[in-house]
Amino acid sequence: MSEAFENLSELAASRVSPVVTIALAQLLGTSLWFSANSAADDLRRAWGVSVADIGVLTSAVQLGFILATLVFALGGLADRFPASRIFAVCALLGAAFNACFAWFSTGIASGVVYRFLVGICLAGIYPLGMKLIVTWAPERTGSALAYLVAMLTLGTALPHALRLIGAAWKWQYVVLSSSALAVLAACLVYVLGDGPHLPLRRVLGAEGVLGAFKLPDFRAAALGYFGHMWELYAFWTIVPLLIVRTSLNSNLPGSSVSGLAFAIISAGALGCVLGGILSHRVGSARVATVSLALSGFSCFAFALGWRRLSPLALLALLLVWGATVVADSPQFSALSARACPPDLVGAALAIQYSIGFAITIVSIAATTALFDRWGVDVVWVLLPGPVLGLLALSSQWTKNT
């Protein structure tokens, strides 16, 4: 049986680009991330909960992801076991817990448990997908990771598209659609297997992993990434709310909240791809810096002008914001991967993601808790992320030049 799977893996790698396969699996697997948010309106009606409560469901996913990435990083699991096997197992478990959320949740208390378990499983999908890219195409890290994060972005937006397609479906069926996609992701990666680069290694322990932050280039990329993460997931969480509370909700004929949310979030996929192409010409550092600056400017412009801008201008601004808010992410990951010794890549990326997603819990909690009081003006809370990220990048890289 194992020989048959090995032959199938070789056939898959020869006929289909491993990068394409991993990116597609990332798209399907990460649809689990915001599957509950696509049903937010239904959940608020069915359970009688608030915007802040929906934010708690998202934060539960983030918390599960954080704890699991810490285990992967500090326990050495990310570098000691085949990444493809971890990915496949976590995608299957994530699909199961997501299905449990759909069928067995009766309120926020039970829903939080299942979303937390989904977050744990996502730690074996997103960071391990990053490592799989490096094992197959280390010479194309910047552009390959750009495609991977593009798929993560589409995966994040995908539940909104499923909600749009299944407008008449019960919310449970929309959530279950993501489980089916995650099962397909597990099959794709299991058949592909690991690449020939970055072989398995011994475990270095917590001190060895955290030692990556002593490297100036890794530290610069990580600090920029942390500022980016303050803004990113909070923005994705409140996109539907921004649409509902602005002129977009009533003044664009033929549009829907789900359709607009999908368009705005999925614009980040195009931003990632363009950033990956540009990284070949100007380098990942410049692409990351410019993307972070444009995202911060979009946040600032939206906060100042959302009351006065026409619906089309507002949509254009949100599309630019959606495209730039995530375009820097793969470039930060590429910079971090290049700054680390080969035997630290998996664990160092995992610890960076763990800290970054811990930051998202605070920003998501702050924006959703304040939304009922401040309304759309809550976007001002997101602005410090890109500003501080740019300051950290500037000060750190100035020391290195």
PDB file of N, CA, C and O in Angstrom, residues 198-228:
ATOM      1  N   LEU A 198      15.201  20.407   2.605  1.00  0.00           N
ATOM      2  CA  LEU A 198      14.955  20.522   4.042  1.00  0.00           C
ATOM      3  C   LEU A 198      14.577  19.183   4.663  1.00  0.00           C
ATOM      4  O   LEU A 198      13.436  18.953   5.058  1.00  0.00           O
ATOM      5  N   PRO A 199      15.525  18.248   4.756  1.00  0.00           N
ATOM      6  CA  PRO A 199      15.221  16.952   5.372  1.00  0.00           C
ATOM      7  C   PRO A 199      14.880  17.102   6.850  1.00  0.00           C
ATOM      8  O   PRO A 199      15.139  18.135   7.466  1.00  0.00           O
ATOM      9  N   LEU A 200      14.276  16.042   7.420  1.00  0.00           N
ATOM     10  CA  LEU A 200      13.925  16.058   8.834  1.00  0.00           C
ATOM     11  C   LEU A 200      15.179  16.226   9.683  1.00  0.00           C
ATOM     12  O   LEU A 200      16.271  15.813   9.309  1.00  0.00           O
ATOM     13  N   ARG A 201      15.031  16.825  10.856  1.00  0.00           N
ATOM     14  CA  ARG A 201      16.189  17.148  11.686  1.00  0.00           C
ATOM     15  C   ARG A 201      15.906  16.805  13.141  1.00  0.00           C
ATOM     16  O   ARG A 201      14.798  16.470  13.524  1.00  0.00           O
ATOM     17  N   ARG A 202      16.945  16.941  13.951  1.00  0.00           N
ATOM     18  CA  ARG A 202      16.778  16.752  15.389  1.00  0.00           C
ATOM     19  C   ARG A 202      16.087  17.972  15.995  1.00  0.00           C
ATOM     20  O   ARG A 202      16.100  19.066  15.426  1.00  0.00           O
ATOM     21  N   VAL A 203      15.511  17.822  17.156  1.00  0.00           N
ATOM     22  CA  VAL A 203      14.821  18.911  17.841  1.00  0.00           C
ATOM     23  C   VAL A 203      15.845  19.749  18.607  1.00  0.00           C
ATOM     24  O   VAL A 203      16.661  19.217  19.356  1.00  0.00           O
ATOM     25  N   LEU A 204      15.758  21.079  18.448  1.00  0.00           N
ATOM     26  CA  LEU A 204      16.709  21.968  19.113  1.00  0.00           C
ATOM     27  C   LEU A 204      16.210  22.475  20.457  1.00  0.00           C
ATOM     28  O   LEU A 204      16.996  22.968  21.247  1.00  0.00           O
ATOM     29  N   GLY A 205      14.931  22.382  20.714  1.00  0.00           N
ATOM     30  CA  GLY A 205      14.378  22.876  21.963  1.00  0.00           C
ATOM     31  C   GLY A 205      14.025  24.343  21.890  1.00  0.00           C
ATOM     32  O   GLY A 205      14.325  25.049  20.928  1.00  0.00           O
ATOM     33  N   ALA A 206      13.383  24.836  22.965  1.00  0.00           N
ATOM     34  CA  ALA A 206      12.865  26.200  22.975  1.00  0.00           C
ATOM     35  C   ALA A 206      13.972  27.232  22.813  1.00  0.00           C
ATOM     36  O   ALA A 206      13.836  28.214  22.088  1.00  0.00           O
ATOM     37  N   GLU A 207      15.107  27.024  23.485  1.00  0.00           N
ATOM     38  CA  GLU A 207      16.190  28.009  23.429  1.00  0.00           C
ATOM     39  C   GLU A 207      16.728  28.157  22.017  1.00  0.00           C
ATOM     40  O   GLU A 207      16.988  29.253  21.536  1.00  0.00           O
ATOM     41  N   GLY A 208      16.856  27.015  21.309  1.00  0.00           N
ATOM     42  CA  GLY A 208      17.357  27.062  19.944  1.00  0.00           C
ATOM     43  C   GLY A 208      16.399  27.750  18.998  1.00  0.00           C
ATOM     44  O   GLY A 208      16.809  28.537  18.135  1.00  0.00           O
ATOM     45  N   VAL A 209      15.098  27.498  19.164  1.00  0.00           N
ATOM     46  CA  VAL A 209      14.101  28.111  18.290  1.00  0.00           C
ATOM     47  C   VAL A 209      14.025  29.610  18.525  1.00  0.00           C
ATOM     48  O   VAL A 209      14.036  30.411  17.592  1.00  0.00           O
ATOM     49  N   LEU A 210      13.941  30.022  19.791  1.00  0.00           N
ATOM     50  CA  LEU A 210      13.847  31.444  20.108  1.00  0.00           C
ATOM     51  C   LEU A 210      15.126  32.190  19.743  1.00  0.00           C
ATOM     52  O   LEU A 210      15.111  33.415  19.609  1.00  0.00           O
ATOM     53  N   GLY A 211      16.211  31.441  19.576  1.00  0.00           N
ATOM     54  CA  GLY A 211      17.468  32.069  19.173  1.00  0.00           C
ATOM     55  C   GLY A 211      17.387  32.710  17.802  1.00  0.00           C
ATOM     56  O   GLY A 211      18.233  33.557  17.460  1.00  0.00           O
ATOM     57  N   ALA A 212      16.375  32.346  17.010  1.00  0.00           N
ATOM     58  CA  ALA A 212      16.210  32.968  15.694  1.00  0.00           C
ATOM     59  C   ALA A 212      16.024  34.475  15.817  1.00  0.00           C
ATOM     60  O   ALA A 212      16.425  35.243  14.930  1.00  0.00           O
ATOM     61  N   PHE A 213      15.438  34.934  16.945  1.00  0.00           N
ATOM     62  CA  PHE A 213      15.204  36.365  17.124  1.00  0.00           C
ATOM     63  C   PHE A 213      16.495  37.138  17.392  1.00  0.00           C
ATOM     64  O   PHE A 213      16.497  38.368  17.386  1.00  0.00           O
ATOM     65  N   LYS A 214      17.594  36.432  17.614  1.00  0.00           N
ATOM     66  CA  LYS A 214      18.888  37.101  17.753  1.00  0.00           C
ATOM     67  C   LYS A 214      19.450  37.514  16.391  1.00  0.00           C
ATOM     68  O   LYS A 214      20.373  38.327  16.325  1.00  0.00           O
ATOM     69  N   LEU A 215      18.884  36.946  15.327  1.00  0.00           N
ATOM     70  CA  LEU A 215      19.342  37.278  13.976  1.00  0.00           C
ATOM     71  C   LEU A 215      18.689  38.582  13.535  1.00  0.00           C
ATOM     72  O   LEU A 215      17.460  38.670  13.485  1.00  0.00           O
ATOM     73  N   PRO A 216      19.452  39.625  13.225  1.00  0.00           N
ATOM     74  CA  PRO A 216      18.868  40.945  12.897  1.00  0.00           C
ATOM     75  C   PRO A 216      17.864  40.895  11.751  1.00  0.00           C
ATOM     76  O   PRO A 216      16.810  41.532  11.826  1.00  0.00           O
ATOM     77  N   ASP A 217      18.168  40.154  10.683  1.00  0.00           N
ATOM     78  CA  ASP A 217      17.263  40.123   9.541  1.00  0.00           C
ATOM     79  C   ASP A 217      15.954  39.419   9.885  1.00  0.00           C
ATOM     80  O   ASP A 217      14.881  39.839   9.455  1.00  0.00           O
ATOM     81  N   PHE A 218      16.054  38.332  10.659  1.00  0.00           N
ATOM     82  CA  PHE A 218      14.833  37.644  11.080  1.00  0.00           C
ATOM     83  C   PHE A 218      14.010  38.553  11.991  1.00  0.00           C
ATOM     84  O   PHE A 218      12.779  38.633  11.870  1.00  0.00           O
ATOM     85  N   ARG A 219      14.671  39.238  12.896  1.00  0.00           N
ATOM     86  CA  ARG A 219      13.974  40.105  13.835  1.00  0.00           C
ATOM     87  C   ARG A 219      13.262  41.240  13.100  1.00  0.00           C
ATOM     88  O   ARG A 219      12.121  41.598  13.426  1.00  0.00           O
ATOM     89  N   ALA A 220      13.907  41.807  12.075  1.00  0.00           N
ATOM     90  CA  ALA A 220      13.284  42.889  11.308  1.00  0.00           C
ATOM     91  C   ALA A 220      12.032  42.401  10.602  1.00  0.00           C
ATOM     92  O   ALA A 220      10.983  43.055  10.640  1.00  0.00           O
ATOM     93  N   ALA A 221      12.141  41.241   9.958  1.00  0.00           N
ATOM     94  CA  ALA A 221      10.980  40.691   9.258  1.00  0.00           C
ATOM     95  C   ALA A 221       9.862  40.354  10.234  1.00  0.00           C
ATOM     96  O   ALA A 221       8.678  40.609   9.964  1.00  0.00           O
ATOM     97  N   ALA A 222      10.217  39.794  11.385  1.00  0.00           N
ATOM     98  CA  ALA A 222       9.207  39.405  12.372  1.00  0.00           C
ATOM     99  C   ALA A 222       8.482  40.623  12.928  1.00  0.00           C
ATOM    100  O   ALA A 222       7.249  40.624  13.084  1.00  0.00           O
ATOM    101  N   LEU A 223       9.212  41.691  13.236  1.00  0.00           N
ATOM    102  CA  LEU A 223       8.580  42.898  13.779  1.00  0.00           C
ATOM    103  C   LEU A 223       7.630  43.523  12.767  1.00  0.00           C
ATOM    104  O   LEU A 223       6.532  43.982  13.114  1.00  0.00           O
ATOM    105  N   GLY A 224       8.035  43.567  11.510  1.00  0.00           N
ATOM    106  CA  GLY A 224       7.151  44.072  10.472  1.00  0.00           C
ATOM    107  C   GLY A 224       5.910  43.210  10.341  1.00  0.00           C
ATOM    108  O   GLY A 224       4.791  43.706  10.177  1.00  0.00           O
ATOM    109  N   TYR A 225       6.100  41.897  10.433  1.00  0.00           N
ATOM    110  CA  TYR A 225       4.992  40.951  10.345  1.00  0.00           C
ATOM    111  C   TYR A 225       4.003  41.160  11.489  1.00  0.00           C
ATOM    112  O   TYR A 225       2.783  41.101  11.293  1.00  0.00           O
ATOM    113  N   PHE A 226       4.506  41.432  12.682  1.00  0.00           N
ATOM    114  CA  PHE A 226       3.626  41.621  13.832  1.00  0.00           C
ATOM    115  C   PHE A 226       2.736  42.859  13.643  1.00  0.00           C
ATOM    116  O   PHE A 226       1.550  42.850  13.973  1.00  0.00           O
ATOM    117  N   GLY A 227       3.302  43.946  13.114  1.00  0.00           N
ATOM    118  CA  GLY A 227       2.486  45.126  12.830  1.00  0.00           C
ATOM    119  C   GLY A 227       1.425  44.842  11.781  1.00  0.00           C
ATOM    120  O   GLY A 227       0.270  45.271  11.903  1.00  0.00           O
ATOM    121  N   HIS A 228       1.803  44.100  10.764  1.00  0.00           N
ATOM    122  CA  HIS A 228       0.869  43.691   9.706  1.00  0.00           C
ATOM    123  C   HIS A 228      -0.272  42.854  10.269  1.00  0.00           C
ATOM    124  O   HIS A 228      -1.438  43.024   9.896  1.00  0.00           O
TER     125      HIS A 228
END
